[in-house]
mmCIF file of C-alpha atoms in Angstrom:
data_model
loop_
_atom_site.group_PDB
_atom_site.id
_atom_site.type_symbol
_atom_site.label_atom_id
_atom_site.label_comp_id
_atom_site.label_asym_id
_atom_site.label_seq_id
_atom_site.Cartn_x
_atom_site.Cartn_y
_atom_site.Cartn_z
ATOM 1 C CA MET A 1 32.283 -11.969 16.852
ATOM 2 C CA HIS A 2 30.309 -14.923 15.077
ATOM 3 C CA TRP A 3 30.954 -18.333 15.151
ATOM 4 C CA ILE A 4 32.985 -19.270 12.460
ATOM 5 C CA GLY A 5 35.601 -22.949 11.734
ATOM 6 C CA ARG A 6 34.706 -25.966 10.817
ATOM 7 C CA ALA A 7 30.710 -27.367 11.100
ATOM 8 C CA SER A 8 32.253 -30.405 13.160
ATOM 9 C CA CYS A 9 33.154 -28.231 16.273
ATOM 10 C CA VAL A 10 29.435 -27.797 17.139
ATOM 11 C CA LEU A 11 29.426 -31.481 17.999
ATOM 12 C CA VAL A 12 32.775 -31.526 19.417
ATOM 13 C CA CYS A 13 31.964 -28.899 21.948
ATOM 14 C CA ALA A 14 28.395 -30.628 22.413
ATOM 15 C CA VAL A 15 30.000 -33.719 23.484
ATOM 16 C CA SER A 16 32.287 -31.678 26.111
ATOM 17 C CA CYS A 17 29.914 -29.922 27.650
ATOM 18 C CA GLY A 18 27.188 -32.646 27.939
ATOM 19 C CA PHE A 19 24.874 -31.608 25.108
ATOM 20 C CA PRO A 20 23.280 -35.248 24.154
ATOM 21 C CA ILE A 21 24.278 -36.083 20.605
ATOM 22 C CA SER A 22 22.074 -38.907 18.786
ATOM 23 C CA SER A 23 23.185 -41.630 16.668
ATOM 24 C CA SER A 24 21.207 -39.892 13.757
ATOM 25 C CA VAL A 25 23.099 -36.151 14.367
ATOM 26 C CA MET A 26 26.555 -37.796 14.373
ATOM 27 C CA ALA A 27 25.760 -39.941 11.157
ATOM 28 C CA ASP A 28 24.982 -37.559 8.154
ATOM 29 C CA ALA A 29 23.070 -39.992 5.683
ATOM 30 C CA PRO A 30 19.874 -40.542 8.020
ATOM 31 C CA MET A 31 19.278 -36.683 7.756
ATOM 32 C CA GLN A 32 20.310 -36.381 4.223
ATOM 33 C CA LYS A 33 17.958 -39.045 2.633
ATOM 34 C CA LYS A 34 14.786 -37.697 4.758
ATOM 35 C CA ARG A 35 12.535 -35.940 2.124
ATOM 36 C CA PRO A 36 11.255 -32.959 4.508
ATOM 37 C CA PHE A 37 7.400 -32.836 4.695
ATOM 38 C CA VAL A 38 5.855 -29.230 3.485
ATOM 39 C CA ILE A 39 3.777 -26.681 5.744
ATOM 40 C CA ALA A 40 1.797 -24.574 3.239
ATOM 41 C CA HIS A 41 2.573 -21.313 4.326
ATOM 42 C CA ARG A 42 -0.884 -19.622 5.177
ATOM 43 C CA GLY A 43 -1.846 -22.138 2.438
ATOM 44 C CA ALA A 44 -0.870 -22.061 -1.165
ATOM 45 C CA SER A 45 -0.565 -18.182 -0.846
ATOM 46 C CA GLY A 46 1.414 -17.942 -3.653
ATOM 47 C CA TYR A 47 -1.753 -18.944 -5.593
ATOM 48 C CA LEU A 48 -4.668 -17.685 -3.894
ATOM 49 C CA PRO A 49 -5.411 -14.871 -1.077
ATOM 50 C CA GLU A 50 -3.271 -16.158 1.908
ATOM 51 C CA HIS A 51 -5.358 -17.991 4.781
ATOM 52 C CA THR A 52 -8.460 -18.106 2.989
ATOM 53 C CA LEU A 53 -10.002 -21.372 2.974
ATOM 54 C CA GLU A 54 -9.831 -21.110 -1.130
ATOM 55 C CA ALA A 55 -5.771 -20.940 -0.360
ATOM 56 C CA LYS A 56 -6.126 -24.300 2.077
ATOM 57 C CA ALA A 57 -8.243 -26.394 -0.192
ATOM 58 C CA LEU A 58 -5.426 -25.985 -3.100
ATOM 59 C CA ALA A 59 -2.855 -26.780 -0.331
ATOM 60 C CA HIS A 60 -4.695 -29.560 0.433
ATOM 61 C CA ALA A 61 -4.715 -30.730 -3.017
ATOM 62 C CA GLN A 62 -1.120 -29.968 -3.575
ATOM 63 C CA GLY A 63 -0.069 -32.694 -0.878
ATOM 64 C CA ALA A 64 1.312 -30.401 1.532
ATOM 65 C CA GLU A 65 1.673 -32.473 4.644
ATOM 66 C CA TYR A 66 0.628 -29.818 6.703
ATOM 67 C CA LEU A 67 -1.445 -26.249 6.682
ATOM 68 C CA GLU A 68 -0.688 -22.920 8.511
ATOM 69 C CA GLN A 69 -3.367 -20.866 10.462
ATOM 70 C CA ASP A 70 -1.972 -17.667 12.182
ATOM 71 C CA VAL A 71 -4.174 -17.117 15.063
ATOM 72 C CA VAL A 72 -5.394 -13.317 16.423
ATOM 73 C CA LEU A 73 -8.363 -12.507 18.658
ATOM 74 C CA THR A 74 -11.784 -10.471 17.699
ATOM 75 C CA LYS A 75 -12.993 -8.188 20.465
ATOM 76 C CA ASP A 76 -15.666 -11.189 21.227
ATOM 77 C CA ASP A 77 -12.794 -13.484 21.382
ATOM 78 C CA VAL A 78 -13.135 -15.536 18.779
ATOM 79 C CA PRO A 79 -10.103 -16.489 17.353
ATOM 80 C CA VAL A 80 -9.567 -15.954 13.480
ATOM 81 C CA VAL A 81 -7.040 -17.126 10.961
ATOM 82 C CA LEU A 82 -5.420 -13.874 10.476
ATOM 83 C CA HIS A 83 -1.480 -13.087 9.765
ATOM 84 C CA ASP A 84 -1.483 -9.927 11.474
ATOM 85 C CA ILE A 85 -3.025 -8.399 14.346
ATOM 86 C CA HIS A 86 -4.086 -5.437 11.485
ATOM 87 C CA LEU A 87 -6.970 -5.856 8.770
ATOM 88 C CA ASP A 88 -6.064 -3.004 6.672
ATOM 89 C CA THR A 89 -3.372 -5.100 4.518
ATOM 90 C CA ILE A 90 -5.717 -7.828 3.572
ATOM 91 C CA SER A 91 -9.203 -6.526 3.485
ATOM 92 C CA ASN A 92 -11.628 -3.804 2.538
ATOM 93 C CA VAL A 93 -11.810 -2.748 6.334
ATOM 94 C CA ALA A 94 -11.001 0.746 5.411
ATOM 95 C CA GLU A 95 -13.554 1.031 2.868
ATOM 96 C CA LEU A 96 -16.576 -0.686 5.283
ATOM 97 C CA PHE A 97 -15.406 0.905 9.066
ATOM 98 C CA PRO A 98 -14.438 4.421 8.029
ATOM 99 C CA GLY A 99 -13.478 5.934 11.141
ATOM 100 C CA ARG A 100 -12.287 2.932 13.222
ATOM 101 C CA ALA A 101 -8.957 3.103 12.978
ATOM 102 C CA ARG A 102 -6.822 3.296 16.174
ATOM 103 C CA ALA A 103 -4.567 6.720 16.941
ATOM 104 C CA ASP A 104 -1.917 5.317 14.183
ATOM 105 C CA GLY A 105 -4.109 4.729 11.580
ATOM 106 C CA ARG A 106 -4.109 0.995 11.233
ATOM 107 C CA TYR A 107 -7.265 -1.407 11.732
ATOM 108 C CA TYR A 108 -6.968 -4.012 14.453
ATOM 109 C CA ALA A 109 -9.071 -7.215 14.282
ATOM 110 C CA ILE A 110 -9.135 -7.021 18.318
ATOM 111 C CA ASP A 111 -11.910 -3.874 17.567
ATOM 112 C CA PHE A 112 -13.989 -6.018 15.721
ATOM 113 C CA THR A 113 -16.267 -8.257 16.109
ATOM 114 C CA LEU A 114 -16.528 -11.873 14.378
ATOM 115 C CA ALA A 115 -19.510 -10.352 13.239
ATOM 116 C CA GLU A 116 -18.101 -7.252 11.609
ATOM 117 C CA ILE A 117 -15.428 -9.218 10.049
ATOM 118 C CA ARG A 118 -17.417 -11.516 8.519
ATOM 119 C CA GLN A 119 -18.951 -8.601 6.244
ATOM 120 C CA LEU A 120 -15.250 -8.032 5.176
ATOM 121 C CA ASN A 121 -13.670 -9.202 1.636
ATOM 122 C CA ALA A 122 -10.450 -10.765 2.128
ATOM 123 C CA SER A 123 -7.724 -10.292 -0.451
ATOM 124 C CA GLU A 124 -4.183 -10.422 -1.779
ATOM 125 C CA ARG A 125 -1.575 -8.837 0.574
ATOM 126 C CA PHE A 126 -1.230 -5.177 -0.379
ATOM 127 C CA ASN A 127 0.419 -2.258 0.683
ATOM 128 C CA HIS A 128 -1.965 -0.292 3.149
ATOM 129 C CA LYS A 129 -0.900 3.063 1.996
ATOM 130 C CA THR A 130 -0.160 2.882 -1.303
ATOM 131 C CA GLY A 131 -2.842 -0.260 -2.289
ATOM 132 C CA LYS A 132 -0.546 -1.867 -4.528
ATOM 133 C CA ALA A 133 0.290 -5.615 -4.236
ATOM 134 C CA VAL A 134 3.206 -6.857 -2.104
ATOM 135 C CA PHE A 135 3.628 -9.570 -4.676
ATOM 136 C CA PRO A 136 2.648 -8.107 -8.147
ATOM 137 C CA ASN A 137 2.375 -11.310 -9.736
ATOM 138 C CA ARG A 138 0.431 -13.457 -7.753
ATOM 139 C CA PHE A 139 -3.513 -13.156 -7.343
ATOM 140 C CA PRO A 140 -4.550 -9.519 -7.874
ATOM 141 C CA PRO A 141 -5.727 -8.093 -4.695
ATOM 142 C CA HIS A 142 -9.325 -6.995 -4.353
ATOM 143 C CA GLN A 143 -10.633 -9.719 -6.845
ATOM 144 C CA SER A 144 -13.195 -12.023 -6.555
ATOM 145 C CA ARG A 145 -14.580 -12.585 -3.312
ATOM 146 C CA PHE A 146 -12.755 -14.109 -0.116
ATOM 147 C CA GLN A 147 -13.658 -14.561 3.880
ATOM 148 C CA ILE A 148 -11.864 -14.261 6.842
ATOM 149 C CA PRO A 149 -12.199 -17.388 8.639
ATOM 150 C CA SER A 150 -12.524 -18.535 12.297
ATOM 151 C CA LEU A 151 -9.910 -20.997 13.668
ATOM 152 C CA GLU A 152 -12.527 -23.245 14.394
ATOM 153 C CA GLU A 153 -14.197 -22.983 10.875
ATOM 154 C CA GLU A 154 -10.817 -23.619 9.437
ATOM 155 C CA ILE A 155 -10.158 -27.073 11.434
ATOM 156 C CA GLN A 156 -13.514 -28.103 10.525
ATOM 157 C CA PHE A 157 -13.021 -27.362 6.737
ATOM 158 C CA ILE A 158 -9.426 -29.234 7.009
ATOM 159 C CA GLN A 159 -11.210 -32.111 8.908
ATOM 160 C CA GLY A 160 -13.877 -32.516 5.979
ATOM 161 C CA LEU A 161 -11.087 -32.695 3.207
ATOM 162 C CA ASN A 162 -9.187 -35.354 5.156
ATOM 163 C CA LYS A 163 -12.141 -37.385 5.545
ATOM 164 C CA SER A 164 -13.631 -36.824 1.819
ATOM 165 C CA THR A 165 -10.413 -37.434 0.294
ATOM 166 C CA GLY A 166 -8.958 -39.685 2.502
ATOM 167 C CA ARG A 167 -5.677 -38.123 3.257
ATOM 168 C CA VAL A 168 -4.808 -36.480 6.428
ATOM 169 C CA ALA A 169 -3.078 -33.121 6.231
ATOM 170 C CA GLY A 170 -1.818 -31.510 9.747
ATOM 171 C CA ILE A 171 -2.800 -27.657 10.943
ATOM 172 C CA TYR A 172 0.234 -25.735 12.198
ATOM 173 C CA PRO A 173 -1.054 -22.607 13.976
ATOM 174 C CA GLU A 174 0.476 -19.803 15.131
ATOM 175 C CA ILE A 175 -0.135 -18.083 18.352
ATOM 176 C CA LYS A 176 0.450 -14.151 17.192
ATOM 177 C CA GLN A 177 1.513 -11.821 19.508
ATOM 178 C CA PRO A 178 0.194 -13.033 22.987
ATOM 179 C CA THR A 179 1.811 -10.263 24.668
ATOM 180 C CA PHE A 180 -0.017 -7.613 22.401
ATOM 181 C CA HIS A 181 -3.154 -9.691 23.053
ATOM 182 C CA ALA A 182 -2.314 -9.731 26.819
ATOM 183 C CA LYS A 183 -2.062 -5.754 27.298
ATOM 184 C CA GLU A 184 -5.686 -5.990 25.534
ATOM 185 C CA GLY A 185 -6.814 -7.981 28.043
ATOM 186 C CA LYS A 186 -7.052 -11.135 26.411
ATOM 187 C CA ASP A 187 -5.601 -14.671 27.268
ATOM 188 C CA ILE A 188 -5.137 -15.849 23.362
ATOM 189 C CA CYS A 189 -2.946 -19.114 24.431
ATOM 190 C CA LYS A 190 -5.606 -20.368 26.444
ATOM 191 C CA ILE A 191 -8.308 -19.631 24.014
ATOM 192 C CA VAL A 192 -6.330 -21.246 20.928
ATOM 193 C CA VAL A 193 -5.370 -24.282 23.310
ATOM 194 C CA ASP A 194 -8.705 -24.897 24.122
ATOM 195 C CA VAL A 195 -10.288 -24.626 20.792
ATOM 196 C CA LEU A 196 -7.840 -27.253 19.751
ATOM 197 C CA HIS A 197 -8.427 -29.834 22.298
ATOM 198 C CA ARG A 198 -12.522 -28.963 21.870
ATOM 199 C CA ASN A 199 -11.795 -30.437 17.741
ATOM 200 C CA GLY A 200 -9.434 -33.542 19.039
ATOM 201 C CA TYR A 201 -5.783 -32.212 18.775
ATOM 202 C CA LYS A 202 -4.431 -33.353 22.462
ATOM 203 C CA THR A 203 -1.232 -35.191 22.146
ATOM 204 C CA LYS A 204 2.264 -35.458 19.906
ATOM 205 C CA GLU A 205 0.865 -38.106 18.049
ATOM 206 C CA ASP A 206 -2.132 -35.977 16.733
ATOM 207 C CA PRO A 207 -1.413 -33.924 13.320
ATOM 208 C CA CYS A 208 -0.731 -30.716 14.952
ATOM 209 C CA PHE A 209 2.121 -28.270 15.724
ATOM 210 C CA ILE A 210 1.835 -24.809 17.766
ATOM 211 C CA GLN A 211 4.457 -22.419 17.053
ATOM 212 C CA CYS A 212 5.029 -19.359 18.747
ATOM 213 C CA PHE A 213 7.765 -16.449 18.440
ATOM 214 C CA GLU A 214 7.535 -15.371 22.244
ATOM 215 C CA GLU A 215 9.439 -18.210 24.289
ATOM 216 C CA GLU A 216 7.661 -16.962 27.477
ATOM 217 C CA HIS A 217 4.513 -17.780 26.287
ATOM 218 C CA LEU A 218 5.114 -20.642 24.401
ATOM 219 C CA ARG A 219 6.682 -22.128 27.463
ATOM 220 C CA ARG A 220 3.795 -20.900 29.312
ATOM 221 C CA VAL A 221 1.276 -23.181 26.778
ATOM 222 C CA ARG A 222 3.542 -26.074 28.182
ATOM 223 C CA GLU A 223 3.880 -25.843 31.657
ATOM 224 C CA GLU A 224 0.920 -23.778 32.910
ATOM 225 C CA LEU A 225 -1.621 -24.721 30.214
ATOM 226 C CA GLY A 226 -0.536 -28.716 30.067
ATOM 227 C CA CYS A 227 -0.823 -28.830 26.387
ATOM 228 C CA GLN A 228 1.010 -31.592 25.138
ATOM 229 C CA LEU A 229 0.925 -30.974 21.305
ATOM 230 C CA ARG A 230 3.736 -30.447 19.897
ATOM 231 C CA LEU A 231 5.298 -27.030 19.906
ATOM 232 C CA ILE A 232 7.877 -25.021 17.863
ATOM 233 C CA GLN A 233 9.659 -22.073 19.125
ATOM 234 C CA LEU A 234 9.885 -19.712 16.149
ATOM 235 C CA LEU A 235 13.275 -17.616 15.574
ATOM 236 C CA ASP A 236 13.905 -14.329 13.653
ATOM 237 C CA GLY A 237 17.325 -13.760 12.169
ATOM 238 C CA LYS A 238 18.403 -11.981 15.719
ATOM 239 C CA ALA A 239 17.524 -14.937 17.458
ATOM 240 C CA CYS A 240 19.403 -16.984 14.936
ATOM 241 C CA ASP A 241 22.398 -14.939 15.248
ATOM 242 C CA ALA A 242 22.102 -15.494 19.065
ATOM 243 C CA ALA A 243 22.417 -19.188 18.735
ATOM 244 C CA MET A 244 24.847 -19.127 16.139
ATOM 245 C CA MET A 245 27.489 -16.744 18.122
ATOM 246 C CA SER A 246 29.690 -19.420 19.902
ATOM 247 C CA PRO A 247 29.304 -23.397 20.714
ATOM 248 C CA ALA A 248 28.194 -22.472 24.072
ATOM 249 C CA ALA A 249 25.685 -20.466 23.146
ATOM 250 C CA MET A 250 24.471 -22.948 20.504
ATOM 251 C CA VAL A 251 24.329 -25.550 23.233
ATOM 252 C CA GLU A 252 22.486 -23.492 25.754
ATOM 253 C CA THR A 253 20.086 -21.958 23.710
ATOM 254 C CA MET A 254 19.131 -25.730 22.029
ATOM 255 C CA ASN A 255 18.680 -27.004 25.145
ATOM 256 C CA ARG A 256 16.600 -24.342 26.566
ATOM 257 C CA TYR A 257 14.289 -24.878 23.991
ATOM 258 C CA ALA A 258 14.607 -28.439 23.993
ATOM 259 C CA SER A 259 13.182 -28.062 27.757
ATOM 260 C CA PHE A 260 9.520 -27.180 26.830
ATOM 261 C CA ALA A 261 9.273 -27.584 22.782
ATOM 262 C CA ASP A 262 9.982 -30.085 19.678
ATOM 263 C CA GLY A 263 11.709 -27.868 17.517
ATOM 264 C CA ILE A 264 12.898 -24.349 15.870
ATOM 265 C CA GLY A 265 11.400 -22.833 12.987
ATOM 266 C CA PRO A 266 14.384 -20.523 12.018
ATOM 267 C CA TYR A 267 14.390 -17.777 9.453
ATOM 268 C CA LEU A 268 15.288 -19.775 6.455
ATOM 269 C CA THR A 269 18.837 -18.036 5.699
ATOM 270 C CA ALA A 270 19.887 -18.823 9.090
ATOM 271 C CA VAL A 271 20.137 -22.407 8.170
ATOM 272 C CA LEU A 272 21.089 -22.118 4.681
ATOM 273 C CA PRO A 273 24.907 -22.711 3.614
ATOM 274 C CA ALA A 274 26.880 -19.825 2.549
ATOM 275 C CA VAL A 275 28.134 -19.452 -1.100
ATOM 276 C CA ALA A 276 31.860 -18.927 -1.437
ATOM 277 C CA GLY A 277 32.635 -15.381 -1.739
ATOM 278 C CA SER A 278 29.433 -14.094 -0.610
ATOM 279 C CA PRO A 279 29.159 -11.808 2.252
ATOM 280 C CA GLU A 280 27.035 -14.153 4.580
ATOM 281 C CA LYS A 281 27.557 -13.959 8.599
ATOM 282 C CA HIS A 282 28.329 -17.376 8.906
ATOM 283 C CA PRO A 283 30.886 -19.340 6.565
ATOM 284 C CA PHE A 284 30.853 -23.236 6.307
ATOM 285 C CA PRO A 285 33.310 -25.383 5.602
ATOM 286 C CA GLU A 286 34.055 -27.402 2.471
ATOM 287 C CA THR A 287 32.984 -30.738 2.981
ATOM 288 C CA GLY A 288 31.462 -33.041 0.802
ATOM 289 C CA HIS A 289 28.218 -31.890 1.680
ATOM 290 C CA GLN A 290 26.666 -29.101 2.560
ATOM 291 C CA LYS A 291 26.218 -28.495 6.592
ATOM 292 C CA SER A 292 24.375 -26.247 8.708
ATOM 293 C CA LEU A 293 25.368 -25.155 12.274
ATOM 294 C CA LEU A 294 21.940 -24.388 13.284
ATOM 295 C CA VAL A 295 20.481 -27.517 12.043
ATOM 296 C CA ASP A 296 23.179 -29.575 13.742
ATOM 297 C CA GLY A 297 22.891 -27.604 16.949
ATOM 298 C CA ALA A 298 19.186 -28.287 17.103
ATOM 299 C CA HIS A 299 19.571 -31.994 15.937
ATOM 300 C CA ALA A 300 21.747 -32.304 18.830
ATOM 301 C CA ALA A 301 19.514 -31.770 21.180
ATOM 302 C CA LYS A 302 16.241 -33.764 19.443
ATOM 303 C CA LEU A 303 14.602 -30.629 18.027
ATOM 304 C CA GLU A 304 13.005 -30.484 14.560
ATOM 305 C CA VAL A 305 14.043 -27.938 12.608
ATOM 306 C CA HIS A 306 10.900 -26.430 10.125
ATOM 307 C CA PRO A 307 12.629 -23.179 8.471
ATOM 308 C CA TRP A 308 10.623 -20.271 6.671
ATOM 309 C CA THR A 309 9.630 -19.374 3.917
ATOM 310 C CA CYS A 310 10.316 -20.657 0.661
ATOM 311 C CA ARG A 311 9.008 -18.825 -2.133
ATOM 312 C CA GLU A 312 9.473 -19.405 -5.955
ATOM 313 C CA ASP A 313 9.249 -15.708 -6.811
ATOM 314 C CA GLU A 314 11.625 -14.344 -3.837
ATOM 315 C CA LEU A 315 14.555 -16.304 -3.564
ATOM 316 C CA PRO A 316 17.396 -15.477 -1.037
ATOM 317 C CA LYS A 317 20.685 -14.121 -2.083
ATOM 318 C CA HIS A 318 22.893 -16.085 -4.417
ATOM 319 C CA TYR A 319 20.805 -18.595 -5.298
ATOM 320 C CA LYS A 320 19.761 -18.732 -8.972
ATOM 321 C CA SER A 321 16.687 -21.136 -8.757
ATOM 322 C CA SER A 322 14.608 -22.565 -6.245
ATOM 323 C CA ALA A 323 15.813 -26.076 -7.142
ATOM 324 C CA ASP A 324 19.315 -24.979 -5.636
ATOM 325 C CA LEU A 325 17.846 -23.772 -2.612
ATOM 326 C CA HIS A 326 15.711 -26.999 -2.193
ATOM 327 C CA ARG A 327 18.666 -28.657 -3.037
ATOM 328 C CA ASP A 328 20.733 -27.478 0.103
ATOM 329 C CA LEU A 329 17.546 -27.707 2.278
ATOM 330 C CA VAL A 330 17.723 -31.600 1.929
ATOM 331 C CA GLN A 331 21.466 -31.935 2.126
ATOM 332 C CA ILE A 332 21.582 -29.929 5.302
ATOM 333 C CA GLY A 333 18.583 -32.180 6.698
ATOM 334 C CA ILE A 334 15.901 -29.861 7.975
ATOM 335 C CA ASP A 335 12.928 -31.896 9.063
ATOM 336 C CA GLY A 336 10.099 -29.583 7.078
ATOM 337 C CA ALA A 337 9.766 -26.504 5.435
ATOM 338 C CA PHE A 338 7.243 -23.438 5.128
ATOM 339 C CA SER A 339 6.118 -22.923 1.354
ATOM 340 C CA ASP A 340 4.041 -20.123 -0.372
ATOM 341 C CA PHE A 341 4.196 -22.521 -2.980
ATOM 342 C CA PRO A 342 3.839 -26.022 -1.844
ATOM 343 C CA ASP A 343 3.589 -28.107 -5.071
ATOM 344 C CA GLN A 344 6.510 -26.339 -6.073
ATOM 345 C CA THR A 345 8.503 -27.440 -2.831
ATOM 346 C CA ARG A 346 7.293 -30.971 -2.428
ATOM 347 C CA ASN A 347 8.128 -31.441 -6.128
ATOM 348 C CA HIS A 348 11.865 -30.265 -5.306
ATOM 349 C CA PHE A 349 12.404 -32.460 -2.046
ATOM 350 C CA ALA A 350 10.957 -35.282 -4.168
ATOM 351 C CA SER A 351 13.833 -34.865 -6.265
ATOM 352 C CA PHE A 352 16.433 -34.535 -4.517
ATOM 353 C CA ALA A 353 15.654 -36.749 -1.199
ATOM 354 C CA LYS A 354 17.108 -39.854 -1.705
#
């Protein structure tokens, strides 16, 4: 049975269980008036092929406060900016390197050197079986010329833009599938942390978050590797549901994350208020404003909340407009949000934040 009831019950239970509640959580106004910052999801990926330097440049120009980098390793241990461990959904790898697929028919970045990956033409995301675009109204697949950058190249590119524009955009790398990399004999966590440190990102004051879905490995980044950058524990729908099973589960989960991380990155719909009459799992009370059990629980543990992902061309169920979605995100008090369309999200947030 899921946790159903008034959102305020999490605060009451939290106090009785010794859950640290800050004054900003108890008072609604501070959380609701702040404009959330924008994290460009794979760059301005709604307009240009994801994770290309061109997509990052556009996101920078559109005012995104942070630019995301998903990171995987090459055969020669170079971290590259790529959303998946596979190459065959965003490049012409099958055409240039026939016969290099694994037994499952997929082409893995870890089987190619950086020199080989530099030969590929990066593309808008497509289905590797059908060749059709995942988002048909975005930039056409296999058009123009784009490349897959290394993490260090992208960092230097963003730092160059920061200098030439005078506006500092932070970086937001995700360590992709560290367990997979470990099974392949590679320590992606240490390699990524070393690159970040080498390029000047070392403390919580630096404009950088590190994110990862795998809790054990993100904890290792803090405790074993000694990284002092801000860490974000990513949460899929299943993890969000588990946290909201009961007040006690919320307290235990958020306190556990707070012991090593600085925030959570939950699945977007898990933080959203339910619509009356909808089949959503977690109904919310009729109050003078929208509340979110997950956001309030995280804030009570002094964790930031950065949900993913806002898309103008793929709205959550029960939302008729992007404006309504962003209004609710501002009202429930998120701290930042991932967006494929950073300009639109930034404009919406500016409209609704007081």
